[in-house]
Coordinates of C-alpha atoms and ligand atoms in Angstrom, one line a residue:
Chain Y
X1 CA 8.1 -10.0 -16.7
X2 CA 11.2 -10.6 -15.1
X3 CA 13.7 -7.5 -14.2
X4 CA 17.3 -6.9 -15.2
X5 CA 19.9 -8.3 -13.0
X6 CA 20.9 -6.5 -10.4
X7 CA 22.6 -7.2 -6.9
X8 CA 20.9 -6.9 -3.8
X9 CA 22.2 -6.6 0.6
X10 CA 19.9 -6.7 3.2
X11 CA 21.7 -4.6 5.8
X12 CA 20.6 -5.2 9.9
X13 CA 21.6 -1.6 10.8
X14 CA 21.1 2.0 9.5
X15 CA 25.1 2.5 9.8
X16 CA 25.5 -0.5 7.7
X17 CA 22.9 0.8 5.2
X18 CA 24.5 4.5 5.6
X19 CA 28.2 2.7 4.3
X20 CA 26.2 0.5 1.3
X21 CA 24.6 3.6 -0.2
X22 CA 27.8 5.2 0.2
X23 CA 30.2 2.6 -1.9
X24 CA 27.8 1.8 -4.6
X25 CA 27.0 5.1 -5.2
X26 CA 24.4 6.5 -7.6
X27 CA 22.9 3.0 -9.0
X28 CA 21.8 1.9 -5.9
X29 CA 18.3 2.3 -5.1
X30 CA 16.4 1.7 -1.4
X31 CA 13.9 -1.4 -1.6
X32 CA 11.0 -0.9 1.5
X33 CA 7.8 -1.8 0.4
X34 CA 8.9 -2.8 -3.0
X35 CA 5.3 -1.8 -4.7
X36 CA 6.1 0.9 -6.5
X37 CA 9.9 -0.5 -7.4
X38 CA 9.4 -4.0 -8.2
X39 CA 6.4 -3.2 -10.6
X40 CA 8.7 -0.8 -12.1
X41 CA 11.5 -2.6 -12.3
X42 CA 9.5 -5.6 -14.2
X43 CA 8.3 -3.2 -16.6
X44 CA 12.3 -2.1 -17.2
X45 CA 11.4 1.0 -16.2
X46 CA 13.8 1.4 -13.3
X47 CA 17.1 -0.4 -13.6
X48 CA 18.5 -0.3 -10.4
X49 CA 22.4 -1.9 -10.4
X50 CA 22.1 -2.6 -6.8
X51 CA 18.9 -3.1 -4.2
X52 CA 19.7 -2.3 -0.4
X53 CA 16.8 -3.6 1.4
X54 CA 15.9 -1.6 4.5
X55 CA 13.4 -4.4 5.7
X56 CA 15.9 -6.2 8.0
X57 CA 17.1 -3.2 10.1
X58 CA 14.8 -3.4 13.4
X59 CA 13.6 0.2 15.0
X60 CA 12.0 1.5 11.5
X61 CA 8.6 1.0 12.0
X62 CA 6.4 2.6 14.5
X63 CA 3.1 5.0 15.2
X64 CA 3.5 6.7 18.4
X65 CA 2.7 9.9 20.3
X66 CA 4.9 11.9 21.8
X67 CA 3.8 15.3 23.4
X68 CA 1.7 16.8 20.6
X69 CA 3.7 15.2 18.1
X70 CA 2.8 12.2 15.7
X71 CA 5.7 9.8 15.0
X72 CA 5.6 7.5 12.2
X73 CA 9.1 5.4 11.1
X74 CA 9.4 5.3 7.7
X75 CA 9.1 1.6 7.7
X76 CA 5.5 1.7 8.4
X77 CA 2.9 -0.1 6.2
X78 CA -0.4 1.0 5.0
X79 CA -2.3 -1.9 7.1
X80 CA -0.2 -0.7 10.4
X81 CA -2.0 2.8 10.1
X82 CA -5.2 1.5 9.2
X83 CA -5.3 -1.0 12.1
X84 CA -3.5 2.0 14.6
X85 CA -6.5 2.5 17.5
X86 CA -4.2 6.0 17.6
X87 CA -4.9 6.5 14.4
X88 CA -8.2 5.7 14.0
X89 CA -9.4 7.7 17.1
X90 CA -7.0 11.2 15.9
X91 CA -5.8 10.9 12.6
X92 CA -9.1 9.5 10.5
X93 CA -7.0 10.9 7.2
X94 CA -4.7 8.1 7.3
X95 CA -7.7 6.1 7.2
X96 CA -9.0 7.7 4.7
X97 CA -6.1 7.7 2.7
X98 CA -4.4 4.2 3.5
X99 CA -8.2 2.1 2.6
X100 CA -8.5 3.9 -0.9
X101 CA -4.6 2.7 -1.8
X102 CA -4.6 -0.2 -4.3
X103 CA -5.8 -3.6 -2.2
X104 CA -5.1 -5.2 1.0
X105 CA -2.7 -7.2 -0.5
X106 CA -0.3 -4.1 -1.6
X107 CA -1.2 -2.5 1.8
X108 CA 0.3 -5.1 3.8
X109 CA 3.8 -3.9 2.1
X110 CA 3.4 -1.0 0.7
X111 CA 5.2 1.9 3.4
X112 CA 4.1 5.2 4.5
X113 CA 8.3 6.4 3.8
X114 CA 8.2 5.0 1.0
X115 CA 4.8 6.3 -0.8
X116 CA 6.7 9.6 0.1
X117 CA 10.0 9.2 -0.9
X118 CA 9.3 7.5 -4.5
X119 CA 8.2 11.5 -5.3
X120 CA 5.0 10.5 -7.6
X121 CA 2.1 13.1 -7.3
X122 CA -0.3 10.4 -8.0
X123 CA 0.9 8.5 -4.7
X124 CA -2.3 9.7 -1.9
X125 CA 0.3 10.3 1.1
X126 CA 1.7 13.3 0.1
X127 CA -1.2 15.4 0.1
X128 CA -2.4 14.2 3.3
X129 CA 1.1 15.2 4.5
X130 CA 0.5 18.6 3.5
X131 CA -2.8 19.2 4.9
X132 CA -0.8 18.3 8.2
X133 CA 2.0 20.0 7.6
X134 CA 4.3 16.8 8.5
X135 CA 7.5 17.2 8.5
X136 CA 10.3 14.5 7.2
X137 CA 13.3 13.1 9.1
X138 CA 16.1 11.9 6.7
X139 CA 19.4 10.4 8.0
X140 CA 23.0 9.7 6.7
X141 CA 26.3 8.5 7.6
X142 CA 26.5 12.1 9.2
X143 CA 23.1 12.4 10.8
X144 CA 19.8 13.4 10.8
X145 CA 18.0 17.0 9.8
X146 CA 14.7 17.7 9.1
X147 CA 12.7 19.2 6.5
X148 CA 9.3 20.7 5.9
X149 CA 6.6 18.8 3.5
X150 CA 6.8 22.0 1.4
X151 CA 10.5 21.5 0.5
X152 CA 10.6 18.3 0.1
X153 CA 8.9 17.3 -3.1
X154 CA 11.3 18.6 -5.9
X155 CA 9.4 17.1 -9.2
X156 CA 8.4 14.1 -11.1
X157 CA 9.9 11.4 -8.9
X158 CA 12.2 13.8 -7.4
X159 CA 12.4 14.6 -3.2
X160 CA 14.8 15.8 -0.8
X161 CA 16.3 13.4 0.1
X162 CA 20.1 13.0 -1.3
X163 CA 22.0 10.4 -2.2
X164 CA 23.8 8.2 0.6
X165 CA 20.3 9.4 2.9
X166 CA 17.3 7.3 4.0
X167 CA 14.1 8.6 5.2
X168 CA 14.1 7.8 8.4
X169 CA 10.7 9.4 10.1
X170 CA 7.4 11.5 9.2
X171 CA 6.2 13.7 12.3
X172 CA 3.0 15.9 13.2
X173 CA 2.5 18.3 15.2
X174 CA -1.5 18.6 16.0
X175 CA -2.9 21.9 16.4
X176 CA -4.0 22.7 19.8
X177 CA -7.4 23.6 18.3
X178 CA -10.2 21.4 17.9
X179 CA -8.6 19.4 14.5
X180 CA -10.4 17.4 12.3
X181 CA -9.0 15.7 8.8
X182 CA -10.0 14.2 6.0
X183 CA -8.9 12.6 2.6
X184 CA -11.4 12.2 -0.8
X185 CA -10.4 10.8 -3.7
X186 CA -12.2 10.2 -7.0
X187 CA -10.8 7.0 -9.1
X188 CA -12.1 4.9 -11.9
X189 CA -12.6 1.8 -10.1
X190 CA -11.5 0.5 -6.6
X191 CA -8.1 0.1 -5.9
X192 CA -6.9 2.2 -9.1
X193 CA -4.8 5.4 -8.2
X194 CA -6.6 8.5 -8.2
X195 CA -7.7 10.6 -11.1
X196 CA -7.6 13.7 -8.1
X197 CA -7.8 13.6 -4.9
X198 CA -7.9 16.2 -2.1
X199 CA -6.8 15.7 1.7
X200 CA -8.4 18.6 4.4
X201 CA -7.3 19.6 8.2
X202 CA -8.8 22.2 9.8
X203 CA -8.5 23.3 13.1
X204 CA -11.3 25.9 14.6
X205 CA -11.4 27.5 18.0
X206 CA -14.0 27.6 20.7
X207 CA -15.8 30.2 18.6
X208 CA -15.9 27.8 15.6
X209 CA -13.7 30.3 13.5
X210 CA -11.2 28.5 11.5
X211 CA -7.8 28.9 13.1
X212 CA -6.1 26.1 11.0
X213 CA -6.1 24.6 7.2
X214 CA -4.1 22.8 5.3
X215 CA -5.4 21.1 2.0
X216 CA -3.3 19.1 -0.4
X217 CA -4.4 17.9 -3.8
X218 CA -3.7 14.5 -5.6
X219 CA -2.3 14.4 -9.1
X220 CA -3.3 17.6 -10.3
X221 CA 0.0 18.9 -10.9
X222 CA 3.0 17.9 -11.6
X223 CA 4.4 18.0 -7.5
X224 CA 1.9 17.2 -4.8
X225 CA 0.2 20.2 -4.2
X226 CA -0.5 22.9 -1.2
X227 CA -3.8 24.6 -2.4
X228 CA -2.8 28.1 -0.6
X229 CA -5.4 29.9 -1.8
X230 CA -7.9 27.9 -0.7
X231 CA -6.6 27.4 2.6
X232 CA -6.2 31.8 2.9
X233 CA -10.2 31.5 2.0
X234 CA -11.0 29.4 4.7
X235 CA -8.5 30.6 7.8
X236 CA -10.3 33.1 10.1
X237 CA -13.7 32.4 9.2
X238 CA -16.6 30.0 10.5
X239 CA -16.9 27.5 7.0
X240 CA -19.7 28.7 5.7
X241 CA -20.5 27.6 2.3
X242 CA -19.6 31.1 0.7
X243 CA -16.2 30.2 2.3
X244 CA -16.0 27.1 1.1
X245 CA -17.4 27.3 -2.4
X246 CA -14.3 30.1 -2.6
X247 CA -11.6 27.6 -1.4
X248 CA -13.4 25.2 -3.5
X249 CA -13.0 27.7 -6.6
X250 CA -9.2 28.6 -6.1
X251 CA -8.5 25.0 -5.9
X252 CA -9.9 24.1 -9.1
X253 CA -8.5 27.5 -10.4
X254 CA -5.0 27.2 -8.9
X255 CA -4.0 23.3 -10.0
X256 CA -2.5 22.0 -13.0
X257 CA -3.5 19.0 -14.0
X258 CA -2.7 17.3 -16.9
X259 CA -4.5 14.8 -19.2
X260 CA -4.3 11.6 -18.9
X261 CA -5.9 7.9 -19.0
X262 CA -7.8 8.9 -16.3
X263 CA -9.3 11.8 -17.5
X264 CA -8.9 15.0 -19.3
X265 CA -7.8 18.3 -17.6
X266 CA -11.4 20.1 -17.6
X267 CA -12.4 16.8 -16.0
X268 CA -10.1 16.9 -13.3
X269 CA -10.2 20.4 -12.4
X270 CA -14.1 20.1 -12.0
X271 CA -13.7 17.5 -9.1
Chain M
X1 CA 25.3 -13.4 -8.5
X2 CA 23.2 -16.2 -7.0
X3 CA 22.6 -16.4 -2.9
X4 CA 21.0 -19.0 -1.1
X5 CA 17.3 -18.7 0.7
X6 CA 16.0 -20.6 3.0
X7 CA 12.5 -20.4 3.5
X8 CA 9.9 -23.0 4.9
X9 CA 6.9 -23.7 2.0
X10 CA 3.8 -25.4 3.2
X11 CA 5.0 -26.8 6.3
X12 CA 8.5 -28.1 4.3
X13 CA 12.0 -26.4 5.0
X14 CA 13.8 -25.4 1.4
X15 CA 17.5 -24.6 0.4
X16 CA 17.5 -22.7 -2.9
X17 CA 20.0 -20.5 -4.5
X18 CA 18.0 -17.5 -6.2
X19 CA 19.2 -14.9 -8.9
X20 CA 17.9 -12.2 -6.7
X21 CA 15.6 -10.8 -9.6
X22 CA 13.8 -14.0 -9.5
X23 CA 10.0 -13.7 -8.3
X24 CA 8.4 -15.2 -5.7
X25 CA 5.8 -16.6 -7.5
X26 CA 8.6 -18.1 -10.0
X27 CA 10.3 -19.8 -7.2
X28 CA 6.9 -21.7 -6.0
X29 CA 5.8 -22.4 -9.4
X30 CA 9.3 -23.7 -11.4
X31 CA 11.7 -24.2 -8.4
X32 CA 9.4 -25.8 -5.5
X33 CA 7.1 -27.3 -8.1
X34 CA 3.8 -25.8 -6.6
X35 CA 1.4 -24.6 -9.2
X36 CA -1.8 -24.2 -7.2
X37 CA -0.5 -19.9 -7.2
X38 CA -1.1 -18.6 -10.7
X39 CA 0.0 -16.2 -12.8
X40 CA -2.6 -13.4 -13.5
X41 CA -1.9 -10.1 -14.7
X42 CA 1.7 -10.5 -13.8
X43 CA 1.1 -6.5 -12.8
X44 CA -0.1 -6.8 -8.9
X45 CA -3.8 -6.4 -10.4
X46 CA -5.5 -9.5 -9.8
X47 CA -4.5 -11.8 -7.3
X48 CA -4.2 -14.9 -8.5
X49 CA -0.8 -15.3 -7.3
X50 CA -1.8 -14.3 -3.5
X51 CA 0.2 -16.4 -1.2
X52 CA 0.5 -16.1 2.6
X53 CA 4.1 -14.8 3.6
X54 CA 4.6 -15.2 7.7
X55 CA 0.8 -14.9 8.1
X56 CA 0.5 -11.7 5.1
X57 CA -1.5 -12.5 2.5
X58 CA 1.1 -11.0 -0.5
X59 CA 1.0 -10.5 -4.5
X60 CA 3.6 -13.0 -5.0
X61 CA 4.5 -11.2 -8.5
X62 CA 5.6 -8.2 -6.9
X63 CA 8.0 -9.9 -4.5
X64 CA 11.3 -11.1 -4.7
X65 CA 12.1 -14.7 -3.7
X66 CA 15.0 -13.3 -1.9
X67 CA 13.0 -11.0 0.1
X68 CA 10.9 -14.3 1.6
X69 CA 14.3 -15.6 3.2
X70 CA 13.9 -16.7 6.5
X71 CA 10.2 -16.6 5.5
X72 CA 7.2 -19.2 6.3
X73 CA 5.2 -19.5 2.6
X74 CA 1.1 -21.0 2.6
X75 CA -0.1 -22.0 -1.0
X76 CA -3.3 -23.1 -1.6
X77 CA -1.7 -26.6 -1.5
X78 CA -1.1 -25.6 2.5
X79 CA -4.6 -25.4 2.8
X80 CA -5.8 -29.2 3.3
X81 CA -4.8 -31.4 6.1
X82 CA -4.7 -35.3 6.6
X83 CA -8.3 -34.6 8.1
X84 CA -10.4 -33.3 5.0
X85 CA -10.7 -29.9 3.0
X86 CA -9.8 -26.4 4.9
X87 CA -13.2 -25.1 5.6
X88 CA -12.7 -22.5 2.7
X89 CA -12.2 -25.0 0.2
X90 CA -15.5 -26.6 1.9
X91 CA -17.0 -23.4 1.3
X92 CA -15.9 -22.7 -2.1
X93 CA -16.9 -26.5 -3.3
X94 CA -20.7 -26.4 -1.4
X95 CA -21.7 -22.9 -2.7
X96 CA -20.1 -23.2 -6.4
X97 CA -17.6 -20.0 -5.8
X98 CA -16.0 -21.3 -8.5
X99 CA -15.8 -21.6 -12.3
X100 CA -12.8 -21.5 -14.1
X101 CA -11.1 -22.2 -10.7
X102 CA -7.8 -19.8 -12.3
X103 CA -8.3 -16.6 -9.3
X104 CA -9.7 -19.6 -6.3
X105 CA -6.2 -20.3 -5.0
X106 CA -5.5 -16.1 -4.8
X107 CA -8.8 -16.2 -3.8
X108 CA -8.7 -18.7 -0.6
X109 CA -5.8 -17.8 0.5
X110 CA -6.5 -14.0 0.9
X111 CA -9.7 -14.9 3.0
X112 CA -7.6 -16.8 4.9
X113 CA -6.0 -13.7 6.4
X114 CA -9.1 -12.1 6.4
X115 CA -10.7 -14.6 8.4
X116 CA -8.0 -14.7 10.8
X117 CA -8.2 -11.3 11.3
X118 CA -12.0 -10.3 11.6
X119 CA -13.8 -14.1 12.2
X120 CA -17.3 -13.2 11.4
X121 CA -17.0 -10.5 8.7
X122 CA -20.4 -8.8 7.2
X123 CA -21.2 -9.1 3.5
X124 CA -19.4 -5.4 2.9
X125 CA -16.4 -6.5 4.6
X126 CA -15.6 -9.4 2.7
X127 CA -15.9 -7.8 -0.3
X128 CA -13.4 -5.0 0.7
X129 CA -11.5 -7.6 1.6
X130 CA -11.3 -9.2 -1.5
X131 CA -11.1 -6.4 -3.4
X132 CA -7.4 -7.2 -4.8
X133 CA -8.7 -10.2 -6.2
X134 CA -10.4 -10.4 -9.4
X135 CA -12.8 -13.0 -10.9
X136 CA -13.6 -13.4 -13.9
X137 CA -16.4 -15.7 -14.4
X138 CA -18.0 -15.8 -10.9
X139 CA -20.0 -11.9 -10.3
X140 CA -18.5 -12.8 -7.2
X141 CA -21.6 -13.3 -5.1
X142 CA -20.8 -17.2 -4.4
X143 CA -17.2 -16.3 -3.7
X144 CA -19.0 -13.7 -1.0
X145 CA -21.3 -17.0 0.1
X146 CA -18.5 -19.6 0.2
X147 CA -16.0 -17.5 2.7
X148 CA -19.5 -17.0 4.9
X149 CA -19.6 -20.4 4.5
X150 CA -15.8 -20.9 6.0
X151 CA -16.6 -17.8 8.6
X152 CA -19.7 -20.0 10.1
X153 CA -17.7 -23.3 10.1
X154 CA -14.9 -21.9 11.3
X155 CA -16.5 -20.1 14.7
X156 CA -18.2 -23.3 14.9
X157 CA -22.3 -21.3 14.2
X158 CA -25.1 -22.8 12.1
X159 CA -23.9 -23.0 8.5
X160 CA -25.5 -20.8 5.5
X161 CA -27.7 -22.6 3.3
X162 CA -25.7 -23.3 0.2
X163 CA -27.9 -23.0 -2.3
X164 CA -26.2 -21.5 -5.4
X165 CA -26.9 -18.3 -7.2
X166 CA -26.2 -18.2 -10.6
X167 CA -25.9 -14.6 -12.4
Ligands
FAD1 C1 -1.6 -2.2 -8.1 C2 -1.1 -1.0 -7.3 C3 -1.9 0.1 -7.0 C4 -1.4 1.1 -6.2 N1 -2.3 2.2 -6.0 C5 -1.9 3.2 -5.2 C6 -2.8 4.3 -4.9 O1 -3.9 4.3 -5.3 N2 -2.3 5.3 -4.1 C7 -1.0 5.3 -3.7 O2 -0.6 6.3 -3.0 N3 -0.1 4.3 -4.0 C8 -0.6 3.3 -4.7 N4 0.3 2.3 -5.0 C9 1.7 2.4 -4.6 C10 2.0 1.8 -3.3 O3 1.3 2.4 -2.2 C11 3.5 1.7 -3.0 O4 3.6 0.8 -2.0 C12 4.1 3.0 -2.5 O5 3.9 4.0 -3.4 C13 5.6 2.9 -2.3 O6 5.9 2.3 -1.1 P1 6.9 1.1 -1.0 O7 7.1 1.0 0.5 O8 6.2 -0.1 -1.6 O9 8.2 1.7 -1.7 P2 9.2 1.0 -2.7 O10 8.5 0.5 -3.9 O11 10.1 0.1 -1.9 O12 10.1 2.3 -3.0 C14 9.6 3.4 -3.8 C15 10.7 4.4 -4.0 O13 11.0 5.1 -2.8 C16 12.4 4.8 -2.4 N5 12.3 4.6 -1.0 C17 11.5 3.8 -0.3 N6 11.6 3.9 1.1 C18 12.6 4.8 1.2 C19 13.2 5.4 2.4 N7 12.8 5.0 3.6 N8 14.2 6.3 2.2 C20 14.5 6.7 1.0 N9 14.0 6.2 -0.2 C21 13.0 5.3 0.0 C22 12.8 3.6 -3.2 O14 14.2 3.6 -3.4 C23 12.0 3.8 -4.5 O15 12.6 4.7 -5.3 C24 -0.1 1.2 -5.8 C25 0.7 0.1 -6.0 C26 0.3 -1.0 -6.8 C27 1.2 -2.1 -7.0
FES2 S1 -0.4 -12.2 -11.1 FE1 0.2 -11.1 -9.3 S2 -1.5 -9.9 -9.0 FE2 -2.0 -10.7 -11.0
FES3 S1 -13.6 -18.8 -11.3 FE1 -12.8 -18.1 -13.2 S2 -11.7 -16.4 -12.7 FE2 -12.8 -16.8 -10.9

């Protein structure tokens, strides 16, 4: 499978970038990773006119710390974060998220920017980016600004980011509390994206009362999801199991998942 | 409209002018004239058209020959040198890790990168890091017993026995 013609820059610079996605206009789509686009594109189910590769401009990808707050350039690719000791040793998620994405293959191209920007609720990132409560960078000719995880996924294959933009960064800010995270997801067969999947951070406080949750759910509706509820039902008390078999309930109560190859809706709400 | 690449493939520098939809694995194959990488699924299942890009080992179906300019490319055919078979090949050819022989090229070349990167992998890890790469005659055990093969020859320890196991 071979996809339509199209033309295709590989600009050094964000400014040059910034002026490409500006003259071409509409048509012109981002390339990072490619492994969500290219597979796509074979299939003719995207037709891009034009293909401005971001993988030349230097300065994109990154994992650092600064303060309290996680920086990740959008450029970053699966294998980075699972090989990060920083990671690893205080943000296990990513871990759990990034070794249960396709292969090793795909996760040495596959981007963290770009699992978020391509706006597909079956992508794992997103819902770990709501249990953390990142929050996305995005820059144009013009500048940067900022915007919360919560307004950024508009719908099916839709984000926040506009045209003549380019998600430039993903940051978290780590509760002070004692914080620990996790992702789960249930698939068919290794590799294969998930049927549902659910990513967890809680923080608790030298009591052990909960003092922070976030939970995000995979492919259960038609956005990435924040499981409020669930996260109300946990916040201010010490996770017993009556606390968590209620957050476990709203979850399965609040989503809306849809049937599909992987799996009919009763199916998927019962995970 | 065409643009020209240069990339280096198995240790040899190439010109080409590329279409910029053209595939990787369509460059190596028609282009360059190397057909050790297959063509699979054609869908970034399998991995039978895994080549190393700068040291990566990459679904050459899901990238653009374009996108490897400036590149250094390994095929299977990188594998051998003037003094004998890679110690992969060794391994695949003493323990019978292969049948149809159609995923081995995907298959070598991705332990290749795993190797590099964790030398003396346990049974668990080689088969999460082959998990990209799909066999269909094997049941995979002697691929598992072939790259431990490699991984002993390769640090220099006592080689496996290679008796096969047939399932
Ligand atoms: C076989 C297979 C299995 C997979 N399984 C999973 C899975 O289980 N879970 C999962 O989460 N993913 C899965 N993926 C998807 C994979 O993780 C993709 O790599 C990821 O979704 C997209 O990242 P990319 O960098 O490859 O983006 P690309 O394919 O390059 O881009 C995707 C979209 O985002 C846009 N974009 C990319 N970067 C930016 C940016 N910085 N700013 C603005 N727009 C941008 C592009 O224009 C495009 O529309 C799978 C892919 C394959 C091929
Ligand atoms: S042919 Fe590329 S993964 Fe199957
Ligand atoms: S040997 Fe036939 S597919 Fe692996």
């Amino acid at each position: 499978m071979i996809p339509e013609q199209f033309g295709y820059s590989a600009p050094t610079s964000l400014q040059e970038a910034f002026s490409l996605l500006q003259e071409l206009g509409e048509d012109a789509k981002i390339l990072a990773g490619g492994h969500s686009l290219i597979p796509m594109m074979k299939l003719r189910l995207a037709t891009p006119f034009h293909l401005i590769d971001i993988n030349k401009i230097p300065g994109l990808a990154y994992i650092r710390e600064e303060g309290n707050t996680l920086k990740i350039g959008a450029l970053t690719r699966e294998v980075d974060l699972e090989e990060s000791t920083l990671i690893h040793d205080k943000y296990p998620i990513f871990i759990d998220a990034s070794k249960l994405i396709a292969d090793p293959q795909v996760r040495n191209f596959g981007t963290l920017g770009g699992n978020i920007a391509h706006g597909d609720a079956a992508n794992d990132h997103p819902a770990v980016m709501i249990a953390l409560r990142a929050v996305v960078e995005i820059s144009g000719a013009g500048g940067s600004r900022t915007v919360a995880i919560d307004d950024f996924f508009h719908g099916f294959y839709m984000t926040a980011i506009e045209q003549g933009e380019i998600l430039t960064e993903i940051r978290i800010s780590r509760p002070q509390s004692k914080f620990g995270s996790a992702y789960h997801k249930v698939e068919r067969k290794v590799g294969d994206y998930a049927t549902a999947g659910v990513a967890i951070a809680l923080g608790m406080d030298d009591k052990g009362i909960c003092t922070y949750a976030g939970i995000g759910l995979t492919n259960v509706n038609a956005t990435p999801m924040r499981a409020e509820r669930s996260e109300a039902a946990l916040i201010g008390t010490n996770l017993n199991a009556e606390a968590i078999n209620l957050a476990a309930r709203h979850a399965s109560e609040d989503c809306q998942p849809s049937s599909d190859l992987r799996g009919d809706e009763e199916y998927k709400r019962h995970q | 409209m065409k643009k020209t690449i240069n990339i280096k493939l198995n240790g040899t520098d190439h010109s080409v002018e590329v279409e910029p939809r053209k595939l990787l694995v369509h460059l190596i194959r028609e282009d360059l004239s190397m057909t050790g990488t297959h063509i699979g699924c054609d869908t970034t299942s399998c991995g039978a058209c895994t080549v190393l890009i700068d040291g990566r080992s990459a679904k050459s179906c899901t990238i653009l020959a374009i996108q490897a300019d400036g590149k250094e490319i390994t095929t299977v055919e990188g594998l051998a040198t003037a003094g004998g078979l890679h110690p992969l090949q060794e391994g695949f050819k003493e323990n019978h890790g292969l049948q149809c022989g159609f995923c081995t090229p995907g298959m070598m070349i991705r332990a290749v990168e795993l190797l590099g990167k964790n030398p003396n992998p346990t049974e668990s890890e080689i088969r999460w890091g082959i998990s990209g790469n799909l066999c269909r005659c094997t049941g995979y055990n002697n691929i598992v017993k072939a790259i431990q093969y490699a991984s002993a020859k390769m640090r220099g320890a006592e080689l496996p026995s290679t008796e096969p196991e047939f399932v």
